[in-house]
GROMACS .gro file of C-alpha atoms in nm:
model
  235
    1MET     CA    1   6.727  11.946   7.012
    2THR     CA    2   6.653  11.883   7.368
    3GLN     CA    3   6.417  11.591   7.433
    4LEU     CA    4   6.107  11.669   7.636
    5THR     CA    5   6.099  11.471   7.969
    6GLU     CA    6   5.880  11.482   8.265
    7LYS     CA    7   5.927  11.411   8.635
    8ALA     CA    8   5.970  11.055   8.774
    9PRO     CA    9   5.646  10.889   8.869
   10THR     CA   10   5.501  10.876   9.231
   11THR     CA   11   5.267  10.578   9.159
   12ALA     CA   12   5.378  10.210   9.121
   13MET     CA   13   5.193   9.888   9.055
   14VAL     CA   14   5.295   9.556   9.217
   15LEU     CA   15   5.181   9.259   9.052
   16ALA     CA   16   5.080   8.990   9.310
   17ALA     CA   17   4.776   8.815   9.186
   18GLY     CA   18   4.947   8.501   9.056
   19PHE     CA   19   4.886   8.136   9.183
   20GLY     CA   20   5.237   8.041   9.262
   21ARG     CA   21   5.187   7.705   9.144
   22ARG     CA   22   5.559   7.616   9.109
   23MET     CA   23   5.596   7.724   9.471
   24ARG     CA   24   5.358   7.450   9.614
   25PRO     CA   25   5.320   7.350   9.886
   26LEU     CA   26   5.451   7.685  10.026
   27THR     CA   27   5.170   7.872   9.845
   28ASP     CA   28   4.880   7.639   9.936
   29GLN     CA   29   4.835   7.861  10.256
   30THR     CA   30   5.026   8.164  10.183
   31PRO     CA   31   5.038   8.392   9.860
   32LYS     CA   32   5.392   8.402   9.705
   33PRO     CA   33   5.441   8.781   9.767
   34LEU     CA   34   5.412   8.705  10.136
   35LEU     CA   35   5.689   8.422  10.157
   36SER     CA   36   5.967   8.534  10.381
   37VAL     CA   37   6.315   8.616  10.246
   38ALA     CA   38   6.566   8.723  10.506
   39GLY     CA   39   6.310   8.798  10.767
   40LYS     CA   40   6.062   8.990  10.582
   41PRO     CA   41   5.786   8.907  10.302
   42LEU     CA   42   5.922   8.932   9.937
   43ILE     CA   43   5.667   9.219   9.871
   44GLU     CA   44   5.784   9.401  10.181
   45HIS     CA   45   6.132   9.431  10.014
   46VAL     CA   46   5.965   9.571   9.706
   47LEU     CA   47   5.767   9.838   9.875
   48GLU     CA   48   6.075   9.941  10.075
   49ARG     CA   49   6.265  10.004   9.749
   50LEU     CA   50   5.971  10.185   9.602
   51GLN     CA   51   5.936  10.418   9.878
   52GLY     CA   52   6.320  10.498   9.877
   53VAL     CA   53   6.277  10.636   9.539
   54GLY     CA   54   5.998  10.872   9.607
   55ILE     CA   55   5.698  10.655   9.530
   56GLN     CA   56   5.396  10.778   9.727
   57ARG     CA   57   5.114  10.548   9.607
   58VAL     CA   58   5.126  10.182   9.528
   59VAL     CA   59   4.850   9.974   9.370
   60ILE     CA   60   4.858   9.607   9.429
   61ASN     CA   61   4.647   9.354   9.227
   62LEU     CA   62   4.509   9.074   9.432
   63GLY     CA   63   4.417   8.705   9.336
   64HIS     CA   64   4.519   8.389   9.508
   65LEU     CA   65   4.473   8.434   9.883
   66GLY     CA   66   4.482   8.808   9.811
   67HIS     CA   67   4.296   8.897  10.145
   68MET     CA   68   4.607   8.785  10.334
   69ILE     CA   69   4.820   9.035  10.140
   70ARG     CA   70   4.550   9.309  10.213
   71ASP     CA   71   4.548   9.200  10.596
   72TYR     CA   72   4.931   9.227  10.606
   73LEU     CA   73   5.000   9.520  10.437
   74GLY     CA   74   4.687   9.736  10.509
   75ASN     CA   75   4.679  10.098  10.383
   76GLY     CA   76   5.074  10.125  10.376
   77ASN     CA   77   5.124  10.364  10.637
   78ARG     CA   78   5.404  10.148  10.792
   79TRP     CA   79   5.608  10.234  10.483
   80GLY     CA   80   5.505  10.587  10.440
   81LEU     CA   81   5.273  10.467  10.141
   82ASP     CA   82   4.913  10.495  10.009
   83ILE     CA   83   4.829  10.130   9.920
   84GLN     CA   84   4.520  10.064   9.710
   85TYR     CA   85   4.417   9.738   9.585
   86SER     CA   86   4.284   9.599   9.259
   87VAL     CA   87   4.088   9.275   9.326
   88GLU     CA   88   4.083   9.006   9.055
   89GLN     CA   89   3.884   8.677   9.031
   90GLU     CA   90   4.088   8.432   9.251
   91ASP     CA   91   4.035   8.146   9.001
   92ARG     CA   92   4.084   8.361   8.682
   93PRO     CA   93   4.364   8.626   8.728
   94PHE     CA   94   4.376   8.890   8.437
   95GLU     CA   95   4.757   8.791   8.385
   96THR     CA   96   5.010   9.079   8.377
   97ALA     CA   97   4.887   9.322   8.127
   98GLY     CA   98   4.528   9.248   8.192
   99GLY     CA   99   4.584   9.321   8.564
  100ILE     CA  100   4.752   9.641   8.504
  101LEU     CA  101   4.467   9.742   8.252
  102ASN     CA  102   4.202   9.650   8.517
  103ALA     CA  103   4.376   9.865   8.769
  104MET     CA  104   4.407  10.166   8.538
  105PRO     CA  105   4.145  10.369   8.713
  106LEU     CA  106   4.348  10.348   9.033
  107LEU     CA  107   4.691  10.415   8.856
  108GLY     CA  108   4.579  10.746   8.698
  109GLU     CA  109   4.669  10.913   8.388
  110GLY     CA  110   5.055  10.948   8.432
  111PRO     CA  111   5.349  10.709   8.393
  112PHE     CA  112   5.412  10.455   8.663
  113PHE     CA  113   5.650  10.196   8.765
  114VAL     CA  114   5.560   9.821   8.752
  115VAL     CA  115   5.723   9.570   8.959
  116ASN     CA  116   5.661   9.185   9.002
  117GLY     CA  117   5.583   9.107   9.343
  118ASP     CA  118   5.787   8.794   9.353
  119VAL     CA  119   6.111   8.931   9.211
  120TRP     CA  120   6.415   9.030   9.427
  121CYS     CA  121   6.655   9.284   9.262
  122ASP     CA  122   6.890   9.538   9.406
  123PHE     CA  123   6.874   9.768   9.114
  124ASP     CA  124   6.869  10.130   9.216
  125LEU     CA  125   6.544  10.295   9.058
  126SER     CA  126   6.697  10.638   9.137
  127GLN     CA  127   6.907  10.574   8.818
  128TRP     CA  128   6.596  10.575   8.627
  129VAL     CA  129   6.454  10.862   8.791
  130ALA     CA  130   6.770  11.069   8.729
  131ARG     CA  131   6.738  11.001   8.347
  132SER     CA  132   6.369  11.068   8.307
  133LEU     CA  133   6.142  10.927   8.046
  134PRO     CA  134   6.130  11.112   7.711
  135LYS     CA  135   5.777  11.211   7.637
  136GLU     CA  136   5.784  11.022   7.294
  137CYS     CA  137   5.879  10.699   7.450
  138PRO     CA  138   5.617  10.449   7.583
  139GLY     CA  139   5.824  10.298   7.860
  140ARG     CA  140   6.150  10.163   7.978
  141LEU     CA  141   6.229   9.795   8.072
  142LEU     CA  142   6.491   9.637   8.284
  143MET     CA  143   6.664   9.346   8.128
  144VAL     CA  144   6.892   9.092   8.303
  145PRO     CA  145   7.124   8.807   8.175
  146ASN     CA  146   6.939   8.492   8.124
  147PRO     CA  147   6.894   8.271   8.420
  148PRO     CA  148   6.909   7.892   8.383
  149HIS     CA  149   6.527   7.859   8.380
  150ASN     CA  150   6.503   8.099   8.076
  151PRO     CA  151   6.823   8.032   7.878
  152GLU     CA  152   6.666   8.172   7.534
  153GLY     CA  153   6.600   8.504   7.675
  154ASP     CA  154   6.314   8.736   7.590
  155PHE     CA  155   6.440   9.034   7.384
  156GLY     CA  156   6.749   9.192   7.259
  157ILE     CA  157   6.869   9.544   7.301
  158GLU     CA  158   6.970   9.760   6.994
  159ASN     CA  159   7.052  10.127   7.044
  160GLY     CA  160   6.909  10.135   7.385
  161LEU     CA  161   6.569  10.006   7.254
  162LEU     CA  162   6.401   9.678   7.285
  163SER     CA  163   6.453   9.442   6.992
  164GLY     CA  164   6.303   9.119   6.878
  165THR     CA  165   6.597   9.038   6.666
  166ALA     CA  166   6.904   9.177   6.812
  167LYS     CA  167   7.154   8.935   6.978
  168PRO     CA  168   7.219   8.847   7.247
  169ARG     CA  169   6.876   8.817   7.393
  170TYR     CA  170   6.820   8.900   7.755
  171THR     CA  171   6.536   8.825   8.021
  172PHE     CA  172   6.286   9.083   8.128
  173ALA     CA  173   6.339   9.140   8.485
  174GLY     CA  174   5.981   9.219   8.594
  175ILE     CA  175   6.066   9.591   8.642
  176SER     CA  176   5.944   9.872   8.402
  177TRP     CA  177   5.839  10.230   8.393
  178LEU     CA  178   5.527  10.243   8.146
  179ARG     CA  179   5.291  10.509   8.014
  180PRO     CA  180   4.926  10.415   8.025
  181GLU     CA  181   4.901  10.442   7.642
  182VAL     CA  182   5.130  10.136   7.606
  183LEU     CA  183   4.821   9.932   7.723
  184THR     CA  184   4.530  10.148   7.639
  185ARG     CA  185   4.630  10.186   7.282
  186TYR     CA  186   4.720   9.820   7.232
  187PRO     CA  187   4.491   9.697   6.941
  188LYS     CA  188   4.462   9.341   7.090
  189MET     CA  189   4.374   9.445   7.456
  190ARG     CA  190   4.128   9.238   7.623
  191GLU     CA  191   4.054   9.110   7.973
  192CYS     CA  192   4.335   8.846   8.014
  193PHE     CA  193   4.663   8.906   7.841
  194GLY     CA  194   5.034   8.922   7.925
  195LEU     CA  195   5.288   9.198   7.895
  196GLY     CA  196   5.508   8.999   7.670
  197GLU     CA  197   5.275   9.058   7.363
  198VAL     CA  198   5.249   9.431   7.445
  199PHE     CA  199   5.633   9.456   7.457
  200THR     CA  200   5.642   9.275   7.120
  201PHE     CA  201   5.406   9.517   6.969
  202ASN     CA  202   5.618   9.808   7.093
  203GLU     CA  203   5.964   9.671   6.988
  204ASP     CA  204   6.199   9.957   6.879
  205LYS     CA  205   5.988  10.202   7.078
  206LEU     CA  206   6.041  10.089   7.441
  207GLN     CA  207   6.380  10.174   7.610
  208ALA     CA  208   6.562   9.878   7.747
  209ASP     CA  209   6.852   9.881   7.999
  210LEU     CA  210   7.063   9.583   8.085
  211TYR     CA  211   7.140   9.522   8.466
  212THR     CA  212   7.402   9.264   8.565
  213GLY     CA  213   7.364   9.311   8.938
  214ASP     CA  214   7.163   9.094   9.188
  215TRP     CA  215   6.851   8.970   9.057
  216CYS     CA  216   6.614   8.654   9.124
  217ASP     CA  217   6.288   8.559   8.995
  218VAL     CA  218   6.169   8.370   9.302
  219GLY     CA  219   5.962   8.104   9.111
  220THR     CA  220   6.054   7.774   9.293
  221PRO     CA  221   6.124   7.679   9.669
  222GLU     CA  222   6.481   7.618   9.563
  223ARG     CA  223   6.540   7.976   9.439
  224LEU     CA  224   6.351   8.095   9.749
  225GLU     CA  225   6.568   7.911   9.986
  226ASN     CA  226   6.898   8.012   9.788
  227LEU     CA  227   6.796   8.374   9.815
  228HIS     CA  228   6.690   8.361  10.170
  229TYR     CA  229   7.043   8.223  10.272
  230ARG     CA  230   7.231   8.449  10.047
  231LEU     CA  231   7.057   8.759  10.187
  232SER     CA  232   7.082   8.648  10.539
  233ALA     CA  233   7.448   8.583  10.516
  234GLU     CA  234   7.489   8.941  10.367
  235ASN     CA  235   7.314   9.090  10.665
   0.00000   0.00000   0.00000
């Protein structure tokens, strides 16, 4: 029996509302997504990759120093994108899942990509586009080998699906393809909550792919510096 699938999304959400406390003092005056890596802000690398796989509209949630992100990116014309903004309280961000739920009126009714604004990854999203997303599947997550700062990992993968019990465990890469229902039908949804608990609730339903290529959670000044020098050397 042929699985029902649908076209790849043309909308994406970039999560950019965090405080970036571990990046201080760099983030005292600059939001983390605007920190420069190899000559351009982190979030600009993200936007270029999204535009390259056919994304047309991007929703960005704003919190800490969010006005600076809006001032820099504008309406997105420079990247051939339509950028819209979901503004959160700077002193009380909604966390990852809450931020997406708050932005749902802008995201629309169809599936969308979600990418952390402080993650560098050279994964080619066109691989996901080529495979489509089965209609009965609530979403797909990208997993990576565990970095030193998350040695225990987040979830395992079993038969291509996310698992809370399978070994080995891997780290969520901060890149996903989600249906709105994965959040709107979550029974414990509230103003502020994280994606981790939503993923746990949907174990054995969400698809999960392991990626062993270049990935970096730019969470500290040291990681930012290492990534900058590595990418600059490659260019």
